[in-house]
Coordinates of C-alpha atoms in Angstrom, one line a residue:
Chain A
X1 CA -28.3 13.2 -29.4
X2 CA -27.8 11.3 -26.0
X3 CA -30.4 8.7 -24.7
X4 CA -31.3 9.9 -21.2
X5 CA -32.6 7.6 -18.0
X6 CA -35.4 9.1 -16.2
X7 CA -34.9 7.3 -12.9
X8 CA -38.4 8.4 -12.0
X9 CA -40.7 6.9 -14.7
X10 CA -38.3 4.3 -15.4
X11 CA -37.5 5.1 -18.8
X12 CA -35.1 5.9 -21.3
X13 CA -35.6 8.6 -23.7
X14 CA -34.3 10.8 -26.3
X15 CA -32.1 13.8 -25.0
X16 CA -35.0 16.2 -26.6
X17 CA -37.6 15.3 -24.0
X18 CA -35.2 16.7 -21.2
X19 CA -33.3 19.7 -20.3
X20 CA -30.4 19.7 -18.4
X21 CA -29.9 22.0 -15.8
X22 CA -26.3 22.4 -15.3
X23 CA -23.5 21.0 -12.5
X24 CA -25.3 19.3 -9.5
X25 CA -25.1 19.1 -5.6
X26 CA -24.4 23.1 -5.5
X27 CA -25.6 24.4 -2.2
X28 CA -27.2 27.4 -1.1
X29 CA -25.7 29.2 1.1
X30 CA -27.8 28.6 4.7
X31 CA -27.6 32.4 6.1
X32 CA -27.2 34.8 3.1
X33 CA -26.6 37.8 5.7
X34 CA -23.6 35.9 6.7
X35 CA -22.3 34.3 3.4
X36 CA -19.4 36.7 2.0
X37 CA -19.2 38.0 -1.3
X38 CA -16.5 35.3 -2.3
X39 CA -19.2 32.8 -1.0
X40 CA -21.5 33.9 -3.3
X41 CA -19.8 34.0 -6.7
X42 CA -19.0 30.6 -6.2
X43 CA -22.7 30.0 -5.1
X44 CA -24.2 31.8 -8.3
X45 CA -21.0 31.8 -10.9
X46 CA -18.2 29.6 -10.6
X47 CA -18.7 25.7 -12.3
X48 CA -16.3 22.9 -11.8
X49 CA -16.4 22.2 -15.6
X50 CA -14.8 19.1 -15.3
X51 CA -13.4 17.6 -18.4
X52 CA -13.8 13.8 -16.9
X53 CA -16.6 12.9 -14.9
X54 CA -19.0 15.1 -13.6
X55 CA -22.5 15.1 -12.0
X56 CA -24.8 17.5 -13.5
X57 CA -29.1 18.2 -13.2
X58 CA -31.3 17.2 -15.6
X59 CA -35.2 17.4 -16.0
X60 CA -37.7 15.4 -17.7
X61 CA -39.7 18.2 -18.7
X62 CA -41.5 16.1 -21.5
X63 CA -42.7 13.8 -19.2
X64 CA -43.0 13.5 -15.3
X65 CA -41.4 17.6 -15.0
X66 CA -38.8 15.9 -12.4
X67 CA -35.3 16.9 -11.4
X68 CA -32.6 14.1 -11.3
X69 CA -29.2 13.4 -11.5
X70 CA -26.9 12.4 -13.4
X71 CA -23.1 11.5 -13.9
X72 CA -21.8 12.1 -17.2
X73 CA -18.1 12.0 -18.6
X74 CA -18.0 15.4 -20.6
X75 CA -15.1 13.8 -23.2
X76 CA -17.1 11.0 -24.1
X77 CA -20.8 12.4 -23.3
X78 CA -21.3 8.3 -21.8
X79 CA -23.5 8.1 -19.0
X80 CA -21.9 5.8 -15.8
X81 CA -25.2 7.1 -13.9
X82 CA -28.8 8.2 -13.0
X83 CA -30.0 9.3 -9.2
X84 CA -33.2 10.6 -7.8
X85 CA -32.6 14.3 -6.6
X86 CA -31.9 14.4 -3.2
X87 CA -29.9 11.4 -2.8
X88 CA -26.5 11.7 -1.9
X89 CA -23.3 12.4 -4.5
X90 CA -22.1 9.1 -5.7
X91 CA -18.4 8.5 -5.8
X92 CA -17.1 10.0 -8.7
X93 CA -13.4 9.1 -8.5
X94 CA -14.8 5.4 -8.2
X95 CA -17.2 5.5 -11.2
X96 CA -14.5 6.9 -13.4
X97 CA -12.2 4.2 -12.2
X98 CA -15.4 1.8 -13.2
X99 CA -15.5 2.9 -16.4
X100 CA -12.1 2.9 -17.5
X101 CA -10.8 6.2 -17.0
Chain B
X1 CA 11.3 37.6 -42.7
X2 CA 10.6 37.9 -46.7
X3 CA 7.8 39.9 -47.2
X4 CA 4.8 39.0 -50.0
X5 CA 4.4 41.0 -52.6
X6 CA 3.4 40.8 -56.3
X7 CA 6.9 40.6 -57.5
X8 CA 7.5 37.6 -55.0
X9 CA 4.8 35.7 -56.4
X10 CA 5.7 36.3 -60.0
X11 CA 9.3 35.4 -58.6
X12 CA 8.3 32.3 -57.6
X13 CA 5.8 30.9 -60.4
X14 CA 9.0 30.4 -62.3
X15 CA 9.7 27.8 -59.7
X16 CA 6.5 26.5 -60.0
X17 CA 6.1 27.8 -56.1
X18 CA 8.1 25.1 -54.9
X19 CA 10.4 27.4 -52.9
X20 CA 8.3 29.3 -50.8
X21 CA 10.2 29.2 -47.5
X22 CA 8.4 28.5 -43.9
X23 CA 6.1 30.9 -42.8
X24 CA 7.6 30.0 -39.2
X25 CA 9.8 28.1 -37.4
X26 CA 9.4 25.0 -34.8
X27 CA 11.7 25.7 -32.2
X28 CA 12.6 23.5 -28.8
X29 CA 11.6 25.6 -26.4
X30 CA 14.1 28.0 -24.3
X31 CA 14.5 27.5 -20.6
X32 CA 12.9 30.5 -19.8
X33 CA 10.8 33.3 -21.5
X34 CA 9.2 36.7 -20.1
X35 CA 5.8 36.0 -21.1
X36 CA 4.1 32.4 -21.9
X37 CA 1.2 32.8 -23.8
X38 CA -1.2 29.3 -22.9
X39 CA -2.9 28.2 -26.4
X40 CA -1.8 29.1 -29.9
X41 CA -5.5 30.3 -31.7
X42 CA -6.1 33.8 -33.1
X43 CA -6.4 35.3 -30.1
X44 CA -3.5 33.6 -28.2
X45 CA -1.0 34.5 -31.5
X46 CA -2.1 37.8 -31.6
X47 CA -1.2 38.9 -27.8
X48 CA 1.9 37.8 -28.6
X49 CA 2.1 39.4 -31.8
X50 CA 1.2 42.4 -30.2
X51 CA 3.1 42.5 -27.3
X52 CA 6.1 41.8 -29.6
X53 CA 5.1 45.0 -32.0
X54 CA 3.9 47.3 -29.7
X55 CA 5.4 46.8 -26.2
X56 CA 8.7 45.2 -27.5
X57 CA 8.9 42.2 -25.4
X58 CA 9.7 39.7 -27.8
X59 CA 11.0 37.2 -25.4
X60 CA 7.7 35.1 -25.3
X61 CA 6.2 31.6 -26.1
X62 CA 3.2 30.7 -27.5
X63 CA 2.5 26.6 -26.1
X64 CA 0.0 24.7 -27.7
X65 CA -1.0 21.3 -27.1
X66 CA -1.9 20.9 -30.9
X67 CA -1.0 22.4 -33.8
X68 CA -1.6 26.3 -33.8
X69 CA -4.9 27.5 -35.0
X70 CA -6.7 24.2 -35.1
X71 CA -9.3 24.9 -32.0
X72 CA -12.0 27.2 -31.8
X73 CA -9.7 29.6 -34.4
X74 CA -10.1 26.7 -37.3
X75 CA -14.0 26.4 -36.1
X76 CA -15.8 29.1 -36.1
X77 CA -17.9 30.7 -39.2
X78 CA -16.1 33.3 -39.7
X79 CA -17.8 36.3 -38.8
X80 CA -17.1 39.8 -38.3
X81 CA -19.0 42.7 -36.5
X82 CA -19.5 45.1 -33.5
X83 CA -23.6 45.9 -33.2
X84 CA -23.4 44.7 -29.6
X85 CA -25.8 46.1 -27.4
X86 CA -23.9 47.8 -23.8
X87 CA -21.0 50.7 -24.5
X88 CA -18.6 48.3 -22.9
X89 CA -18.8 45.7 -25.1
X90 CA -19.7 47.9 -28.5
X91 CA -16.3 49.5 -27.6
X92 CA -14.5 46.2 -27.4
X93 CA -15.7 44.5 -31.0
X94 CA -15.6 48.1 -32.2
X95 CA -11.5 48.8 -31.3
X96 CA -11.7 44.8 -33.5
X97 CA -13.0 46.5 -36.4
X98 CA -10.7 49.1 -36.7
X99 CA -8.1 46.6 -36.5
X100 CA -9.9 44.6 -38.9
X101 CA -9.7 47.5 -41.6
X102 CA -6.2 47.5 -42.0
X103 CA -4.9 43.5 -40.8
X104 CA -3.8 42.0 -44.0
X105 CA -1.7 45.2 -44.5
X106 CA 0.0 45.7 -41.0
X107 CA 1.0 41.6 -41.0
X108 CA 1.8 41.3 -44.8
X109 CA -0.6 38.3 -45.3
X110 CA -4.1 38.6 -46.7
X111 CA -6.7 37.8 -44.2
X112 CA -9.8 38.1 -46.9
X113 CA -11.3 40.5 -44.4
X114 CA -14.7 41.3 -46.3
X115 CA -17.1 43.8 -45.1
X116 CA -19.9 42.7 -46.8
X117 CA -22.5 43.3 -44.1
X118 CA -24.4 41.6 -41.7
X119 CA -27.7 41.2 -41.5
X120 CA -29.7 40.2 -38.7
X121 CA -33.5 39.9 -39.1
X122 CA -36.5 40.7 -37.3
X123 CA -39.5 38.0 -36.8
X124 CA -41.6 39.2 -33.9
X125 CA -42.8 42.6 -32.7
X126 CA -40.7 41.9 -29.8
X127 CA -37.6 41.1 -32.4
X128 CA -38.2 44.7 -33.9
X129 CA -38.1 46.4 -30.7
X130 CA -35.0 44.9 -29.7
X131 CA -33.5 45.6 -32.9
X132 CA -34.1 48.9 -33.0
X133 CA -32.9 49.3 -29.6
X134 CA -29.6 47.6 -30.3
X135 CA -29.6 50.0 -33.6
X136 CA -30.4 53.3 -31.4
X137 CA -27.9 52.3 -28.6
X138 CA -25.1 51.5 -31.3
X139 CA -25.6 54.7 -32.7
X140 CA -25.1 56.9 -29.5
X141 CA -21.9 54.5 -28.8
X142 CA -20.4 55.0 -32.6
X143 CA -21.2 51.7 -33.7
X144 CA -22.4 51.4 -37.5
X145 CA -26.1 49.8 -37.5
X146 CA -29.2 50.8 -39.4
X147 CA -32.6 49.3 -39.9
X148 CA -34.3 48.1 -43.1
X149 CA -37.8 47.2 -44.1
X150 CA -38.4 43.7 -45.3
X151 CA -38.2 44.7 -49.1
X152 CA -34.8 46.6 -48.4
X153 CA -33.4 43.7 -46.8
X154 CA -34.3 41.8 -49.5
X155 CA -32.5 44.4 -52.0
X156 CA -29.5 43.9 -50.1
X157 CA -29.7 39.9 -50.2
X158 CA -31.8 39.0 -52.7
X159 CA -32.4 35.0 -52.2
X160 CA -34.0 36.3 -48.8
X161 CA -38.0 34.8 -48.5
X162 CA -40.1 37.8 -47.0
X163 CA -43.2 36.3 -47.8
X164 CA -46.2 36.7 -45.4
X165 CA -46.7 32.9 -45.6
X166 CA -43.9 31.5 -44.0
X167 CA -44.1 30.1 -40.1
X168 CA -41.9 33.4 -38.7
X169 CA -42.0 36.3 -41.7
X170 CA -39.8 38.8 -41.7
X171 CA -40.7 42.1 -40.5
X172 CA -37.2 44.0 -40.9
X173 CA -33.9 43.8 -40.1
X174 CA -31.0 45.4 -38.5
X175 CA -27.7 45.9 -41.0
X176 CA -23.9 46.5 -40.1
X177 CA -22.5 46.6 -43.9
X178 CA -19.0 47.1 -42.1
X179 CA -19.5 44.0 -40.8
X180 CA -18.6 41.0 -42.7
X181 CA -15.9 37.7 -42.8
X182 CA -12.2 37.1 -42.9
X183 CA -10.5 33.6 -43.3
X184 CA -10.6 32.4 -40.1
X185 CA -7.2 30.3 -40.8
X186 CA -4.9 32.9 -42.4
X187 CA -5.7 35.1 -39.5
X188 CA -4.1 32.6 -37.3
X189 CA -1.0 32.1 -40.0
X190 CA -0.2 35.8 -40.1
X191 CA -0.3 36.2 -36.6
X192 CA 1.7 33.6 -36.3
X193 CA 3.8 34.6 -39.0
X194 CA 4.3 38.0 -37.7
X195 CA 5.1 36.9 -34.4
X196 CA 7.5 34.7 -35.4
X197 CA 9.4 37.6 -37.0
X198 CA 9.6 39.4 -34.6
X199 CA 11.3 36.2 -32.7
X200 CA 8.2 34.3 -30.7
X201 CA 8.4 31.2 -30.1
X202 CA 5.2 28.9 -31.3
X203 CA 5.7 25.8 -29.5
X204 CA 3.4 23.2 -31.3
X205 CA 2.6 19.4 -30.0
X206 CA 3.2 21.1 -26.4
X207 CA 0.8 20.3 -23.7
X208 CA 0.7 22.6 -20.7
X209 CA 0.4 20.3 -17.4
X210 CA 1.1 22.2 -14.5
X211 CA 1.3 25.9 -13.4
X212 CA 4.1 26.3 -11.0
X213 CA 3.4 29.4 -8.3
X214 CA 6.4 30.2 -5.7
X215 CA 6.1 30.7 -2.0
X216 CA 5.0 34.6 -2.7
X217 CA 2.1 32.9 -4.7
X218 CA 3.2 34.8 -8.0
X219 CA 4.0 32.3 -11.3
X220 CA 7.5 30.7 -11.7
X221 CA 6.5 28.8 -15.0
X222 CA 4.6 26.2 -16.8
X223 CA 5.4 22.5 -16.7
X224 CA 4.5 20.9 -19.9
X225 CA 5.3 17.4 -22.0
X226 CA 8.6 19.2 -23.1
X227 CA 9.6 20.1 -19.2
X228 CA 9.5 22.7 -17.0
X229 CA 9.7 26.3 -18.4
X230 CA 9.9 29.5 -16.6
X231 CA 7.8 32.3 -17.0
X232 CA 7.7 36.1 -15.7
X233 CA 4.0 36.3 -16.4
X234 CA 1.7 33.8 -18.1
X235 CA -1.4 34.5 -20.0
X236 CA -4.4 31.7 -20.6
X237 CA -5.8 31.7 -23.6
X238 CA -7.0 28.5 -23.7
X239 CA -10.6 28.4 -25.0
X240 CA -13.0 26.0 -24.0
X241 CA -9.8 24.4 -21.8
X242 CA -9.3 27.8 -19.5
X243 CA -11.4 26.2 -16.5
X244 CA -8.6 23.1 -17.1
X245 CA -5.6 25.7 -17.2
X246 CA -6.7 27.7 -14.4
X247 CA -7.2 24.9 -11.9
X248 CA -3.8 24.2 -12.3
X249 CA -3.0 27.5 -11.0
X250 CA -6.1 26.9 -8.6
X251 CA -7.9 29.9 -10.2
X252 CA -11.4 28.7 -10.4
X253 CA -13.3 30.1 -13.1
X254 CA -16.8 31.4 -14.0
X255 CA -17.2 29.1 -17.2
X256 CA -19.2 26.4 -18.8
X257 CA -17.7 24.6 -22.0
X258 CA -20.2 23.7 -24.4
X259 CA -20.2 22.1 -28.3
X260 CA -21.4 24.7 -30.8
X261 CA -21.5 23.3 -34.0
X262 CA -20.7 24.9 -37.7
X263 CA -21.1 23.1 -41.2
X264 CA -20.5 23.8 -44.6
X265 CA -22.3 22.7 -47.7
X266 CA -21.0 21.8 -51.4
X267 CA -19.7 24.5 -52.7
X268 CA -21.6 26.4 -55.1
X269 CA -20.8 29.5 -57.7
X270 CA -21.6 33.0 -55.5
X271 CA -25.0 33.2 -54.3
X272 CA -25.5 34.5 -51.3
X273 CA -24.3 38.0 -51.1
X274 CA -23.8 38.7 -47.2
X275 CA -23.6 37.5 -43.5
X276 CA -27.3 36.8 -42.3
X277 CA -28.4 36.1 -38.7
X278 CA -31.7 35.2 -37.1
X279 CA -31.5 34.7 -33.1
X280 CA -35.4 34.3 -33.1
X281 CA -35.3 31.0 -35.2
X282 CA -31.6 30.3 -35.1
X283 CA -30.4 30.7 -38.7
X284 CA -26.8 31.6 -39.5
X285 CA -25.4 31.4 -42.9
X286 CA -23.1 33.0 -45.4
X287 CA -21.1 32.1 -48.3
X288 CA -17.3 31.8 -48.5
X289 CA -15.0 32.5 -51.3
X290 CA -14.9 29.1 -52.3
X291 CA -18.7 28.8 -52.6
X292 CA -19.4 26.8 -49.4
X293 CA -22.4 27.9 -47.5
X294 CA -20.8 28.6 -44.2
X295 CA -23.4 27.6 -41.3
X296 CA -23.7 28.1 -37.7
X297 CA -25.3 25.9 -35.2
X298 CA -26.5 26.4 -31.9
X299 CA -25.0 24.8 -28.4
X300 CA -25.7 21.6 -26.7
X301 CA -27.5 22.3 -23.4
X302 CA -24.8 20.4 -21.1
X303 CA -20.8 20.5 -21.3
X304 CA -18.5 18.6 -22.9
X305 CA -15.5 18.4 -24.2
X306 CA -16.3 15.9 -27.0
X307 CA -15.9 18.4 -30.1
X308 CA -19.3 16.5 -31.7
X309 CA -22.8 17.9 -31.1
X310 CA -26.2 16.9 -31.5
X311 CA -27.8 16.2 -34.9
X312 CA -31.2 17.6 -33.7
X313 CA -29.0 21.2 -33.3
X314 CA -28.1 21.2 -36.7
X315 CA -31.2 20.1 -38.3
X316 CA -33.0 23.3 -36.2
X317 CA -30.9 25.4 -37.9
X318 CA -31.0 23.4 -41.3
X319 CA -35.2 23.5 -40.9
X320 CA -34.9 28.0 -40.5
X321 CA -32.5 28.3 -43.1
X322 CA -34.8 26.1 -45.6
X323 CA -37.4 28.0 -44.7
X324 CA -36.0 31.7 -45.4
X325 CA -34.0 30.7 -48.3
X326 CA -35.9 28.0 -50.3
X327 CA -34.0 27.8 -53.4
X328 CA -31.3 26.0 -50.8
X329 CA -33.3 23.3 -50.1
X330 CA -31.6 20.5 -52.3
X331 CA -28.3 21.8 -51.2
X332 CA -26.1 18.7 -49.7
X333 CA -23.9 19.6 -46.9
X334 CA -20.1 18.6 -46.9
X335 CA -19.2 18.2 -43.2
X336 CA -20.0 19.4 -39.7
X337 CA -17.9 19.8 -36.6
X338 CA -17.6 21.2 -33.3
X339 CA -15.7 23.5 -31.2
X340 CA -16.1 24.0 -27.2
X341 CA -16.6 27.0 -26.7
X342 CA -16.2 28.8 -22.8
X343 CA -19.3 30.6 -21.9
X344 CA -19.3 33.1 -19.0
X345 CA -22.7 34.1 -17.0
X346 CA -22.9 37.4 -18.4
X347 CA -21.8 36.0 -21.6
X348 CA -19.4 38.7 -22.1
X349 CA -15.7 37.7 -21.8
X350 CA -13.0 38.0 -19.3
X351 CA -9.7 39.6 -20.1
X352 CA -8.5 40.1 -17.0
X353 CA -5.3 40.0 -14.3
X354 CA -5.9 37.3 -11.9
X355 CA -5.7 36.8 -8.1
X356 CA -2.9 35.2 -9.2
X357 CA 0.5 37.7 -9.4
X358 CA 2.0 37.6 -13.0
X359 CA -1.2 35.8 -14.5
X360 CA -3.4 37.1 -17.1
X361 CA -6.2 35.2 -18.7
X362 CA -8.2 35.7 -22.0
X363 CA -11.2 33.7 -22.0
X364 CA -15.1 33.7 -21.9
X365 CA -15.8 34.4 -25.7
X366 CA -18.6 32.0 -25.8
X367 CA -19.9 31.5 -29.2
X368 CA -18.2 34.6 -31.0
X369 CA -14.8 35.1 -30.1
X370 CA -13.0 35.4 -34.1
X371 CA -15.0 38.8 -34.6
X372 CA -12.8 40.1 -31.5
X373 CA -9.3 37.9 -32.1
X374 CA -7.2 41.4 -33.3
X375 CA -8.5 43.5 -30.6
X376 CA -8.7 41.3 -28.0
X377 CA -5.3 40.3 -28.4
X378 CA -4.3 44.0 -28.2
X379 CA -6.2 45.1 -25.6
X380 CA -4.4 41.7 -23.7
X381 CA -0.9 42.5 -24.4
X382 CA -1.2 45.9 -22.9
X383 CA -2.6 44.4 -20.0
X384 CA -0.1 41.7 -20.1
X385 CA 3.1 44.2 -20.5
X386 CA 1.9 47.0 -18.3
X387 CA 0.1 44.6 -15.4
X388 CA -2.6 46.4 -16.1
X389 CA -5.7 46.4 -18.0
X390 CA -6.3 48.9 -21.4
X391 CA -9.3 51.3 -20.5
X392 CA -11.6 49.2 -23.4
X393 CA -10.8 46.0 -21.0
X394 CA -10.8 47.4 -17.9
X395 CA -14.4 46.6 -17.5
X396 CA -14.3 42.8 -18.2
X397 CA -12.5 41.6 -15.5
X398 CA -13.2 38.4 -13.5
X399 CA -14.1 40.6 -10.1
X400 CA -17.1 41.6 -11.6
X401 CA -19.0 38.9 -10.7
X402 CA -18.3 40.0 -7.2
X403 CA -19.1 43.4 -7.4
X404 CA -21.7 42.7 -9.5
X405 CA -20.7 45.2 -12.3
X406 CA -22.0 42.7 -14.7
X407 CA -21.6 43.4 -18.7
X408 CA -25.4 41.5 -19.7
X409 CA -24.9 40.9 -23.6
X410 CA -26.7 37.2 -23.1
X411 CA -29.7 38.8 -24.7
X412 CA -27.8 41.0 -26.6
X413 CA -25.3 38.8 -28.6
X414 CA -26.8 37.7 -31.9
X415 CA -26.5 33.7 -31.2
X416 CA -28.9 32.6 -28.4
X417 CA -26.9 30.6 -26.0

């Protein structure tokens, strides 16, 4: 079980008070009349996946119910680090390089 | 290739079986091969088995980046059935079972395929509507599936609890008796065996770094940690790795790879008579024929790559299985693991031609790809060999996510996701 950061109520927690919500910073598309068909199965279906470092969503829905982000390395499962939603992508490439990999 | 028999093995006791020979060889790869077959599991050995036997190319490699059989193929729990819910997919499993029926036959090697049912049980009103749609809808499609009342099902597996008391009784449950288990490893050792024959190559301790694509776009080969090898036509069948694989090729792909876990107890003498299944509660369990309880887990909720899972995922499925089978409640359990598994949206999976000219991939199985491994790898070869897909794969291609033709089994398949 991972210990998860809620950068919200300032916490860490067990990984069972949160649910994590998959790859994050995926966009919608602005004008769906406009966005093609391609656009939208990478919209809705394709994931990065990224064995390495990756940023995914998570949700303290056991506590405050609030989105967040965080960057994970999917080989090790260690977390290099926790975001509000809505701030930007941090530098992947350099975290990884931060933590060794 | 010297084929087993009864006199072979009364042959050999009078060497003390010392001189069995290898069941295949470990050859240095060749500069070039018409098909490269990406990952050497059950389904990855069988495509090449297949495409050797039935469509006589028998210039292929099989590359594998560890030792053949030792991902998912080594992981899973052994199960084998078809009650899947859409004609697509009942189809698919289905062409498996027939397979199934006569595999330790057709590759000379014993793949303890048992059909000693599967059993998946009821909890909820909801549970029993679903069931008995799934049992009405396999029956219109061809598929074997029937219901039973609580006391049948305990006929047919005797240490089941159907006792009113318990948190979620048991109000029925749906039964495939030609479902079952085979040994997950020997299925992977006589496909490999037979491929071998029939002059594969099973390159072991071989990553796969690069996919090489010419100016037309189509593959030229597959640069690995024993150099560059030229392909005709590659096929992925690389597992929870196929988003890795197909980036190469800059294919990207519809899939998230979780840990699903499995674990085994001590083993005890036979007391569990069948394959049993709850999705409403998550218990999984069967014995196998060397008295281990065989028990599966559910995913993590996020990906990874680590192999390990959460403890609290086990101990869900420990808490159900204590609960419908108390007289298991002292039993220790040996060891856990975990396998990534590649999970598409529509959790159905993708065998499929690519964008890419001359690649194939095989991937998307999720949590229960070893029911499928001798059908999918037949239905692959054909589309391999011919460049086009077999009519039961023609509907699970990668495309139809964009057309939308999706095949929904996330509801359907007997593991919740």
């Amino acid at each position: 079980m991972l210990l998860v950061y809620c950068p919200h109520c300032d916490v860490e927690r067990a990984e069972t008070e949160f649910s994590c919500r998959g790859q994050a910073h995926i966009a919608r598309p602005s004008d769906p009349s406009q966005t093609s068909d391609e656009d939208w199965v990478n919209y809705l279906y394709v994931r990065a996946n990224t064995k390495g470092v990756y940023a995914e969503r998570w949700r303290h829905i056991h506590g405050c119910g609030r989105f967040f982000n965080a960057v994970r390395d999917t080989v090790s499962d260690k977390f290099l680090k926790f975001y509000k939603a809505g701030e930007s992508m941090p530098d992947l490439e350099a975290l990884a390089k931060e933590a060794g990999k | 290739m010297k084929r087993y028999s009864f006199l072979e093995l009364a042959k050999n006791a009078f060497s003390a079986h010392q001189n069995w020979g290898r069941q295949w060889r470990s050859p240095e790869p060749k500069a070039e091969y018409d098909v490269v077959i990406v990952g050497a599991g059950g389904h990855g050995l069988a495509t090449a088995y297949y495409l050797a036997k039935q469509h006589g190319i028998r210039n292929v490699a099989v590359i594998e980046k560890g030792w053949l059989g030792g991902g998912n193929t080594g992981r899973n729990t052994t199960i084998v059935r078809s009650n899947y819910l859409w004609e697509e997919s009942a189809a698919l499993y289905n062409h498996a079972i027939g397979l199934w029926q006569g595999l330790s036959q057709d590759l000379n090697y014993n793949v303890m395929y048992s059909s000693r049912g599967v059993m998946m049980l009821a909890h909820t009103v909801h549970d029993v509507q679903v069931a008995q749609r799934h049992i009405h809808a396999n029956r219109l499609a061809g598929v074997q599936n029937e219901w039973l009342t609580p006391e049948q099902a305990r006929e047919y597996c005797p240490p089941l609890n159907i006792s009113k008391n318990i948190r979620y009784p048991v109000m029925g449950a749906a039964l495939q008796r030609v479902g079952g288990t085979a040994r997950h490893d020997a299925v992977a050792w006589g496909y490999a065996r037979g491929a071998d024959d029939l002059g594969v190559d099973i390159i072991q301790n071989c990553a796969v770094t690069g996919i090489k694509r010419g100016q037309d776009g189509a593959v030229e080969g597959v640069e690995t940690s024993k150099g560059f090898i030229k392909a005709k036509k590659i096929g992925v069948v690389a597992a929870g790795h196929t988003s890795t694989v197909m980036d190469m090729a800059g294919v990207r792909m519809p899939l998230e790879s979780y840990p699903l876990q499995a674990l085994v107890s001590e083993p005890v003498k036979p007391a569990f008579p069948c394959v049993v299944m709850s999705n409403t509660i998550h218990a999984y369990i069967s014995q196998s024929d060397k008295g281990e309880l065989v028990i599966g887990a559910g995913t993590d909720q996020f990906i990874s790559y680590s192999q390990t899972g959460g403890i609290h995922i086990t101990n869900h499925t420990i808490d159900a299985i204590c609960e419908l089978f108390p007289h298991f409640r002292r039993m220790r359990m040996l060891r856990n693991w975990g396998g990534i598994v590649d999970v598409t949206p529509d959790r159905s999976p993708i065998l499929s031609k690519t964008p890419v000219p001359g690649l194939y991939v095989n991937c998307g199985w999720g949590t229960g790809g070893f029911k499928a491994t001798p059908g999918s790898g037949h239905v692959f070869a054909h589309t391999i060999a011919k460049d086009e897909p077999h009519r039961i794969n023609a509907p699970f291609t990668i495309d139809r996510f964009r057309t939308g033709r999706l095949i929904d089994e996330a509801a359907a398949a007997a593991v919740a996701h």
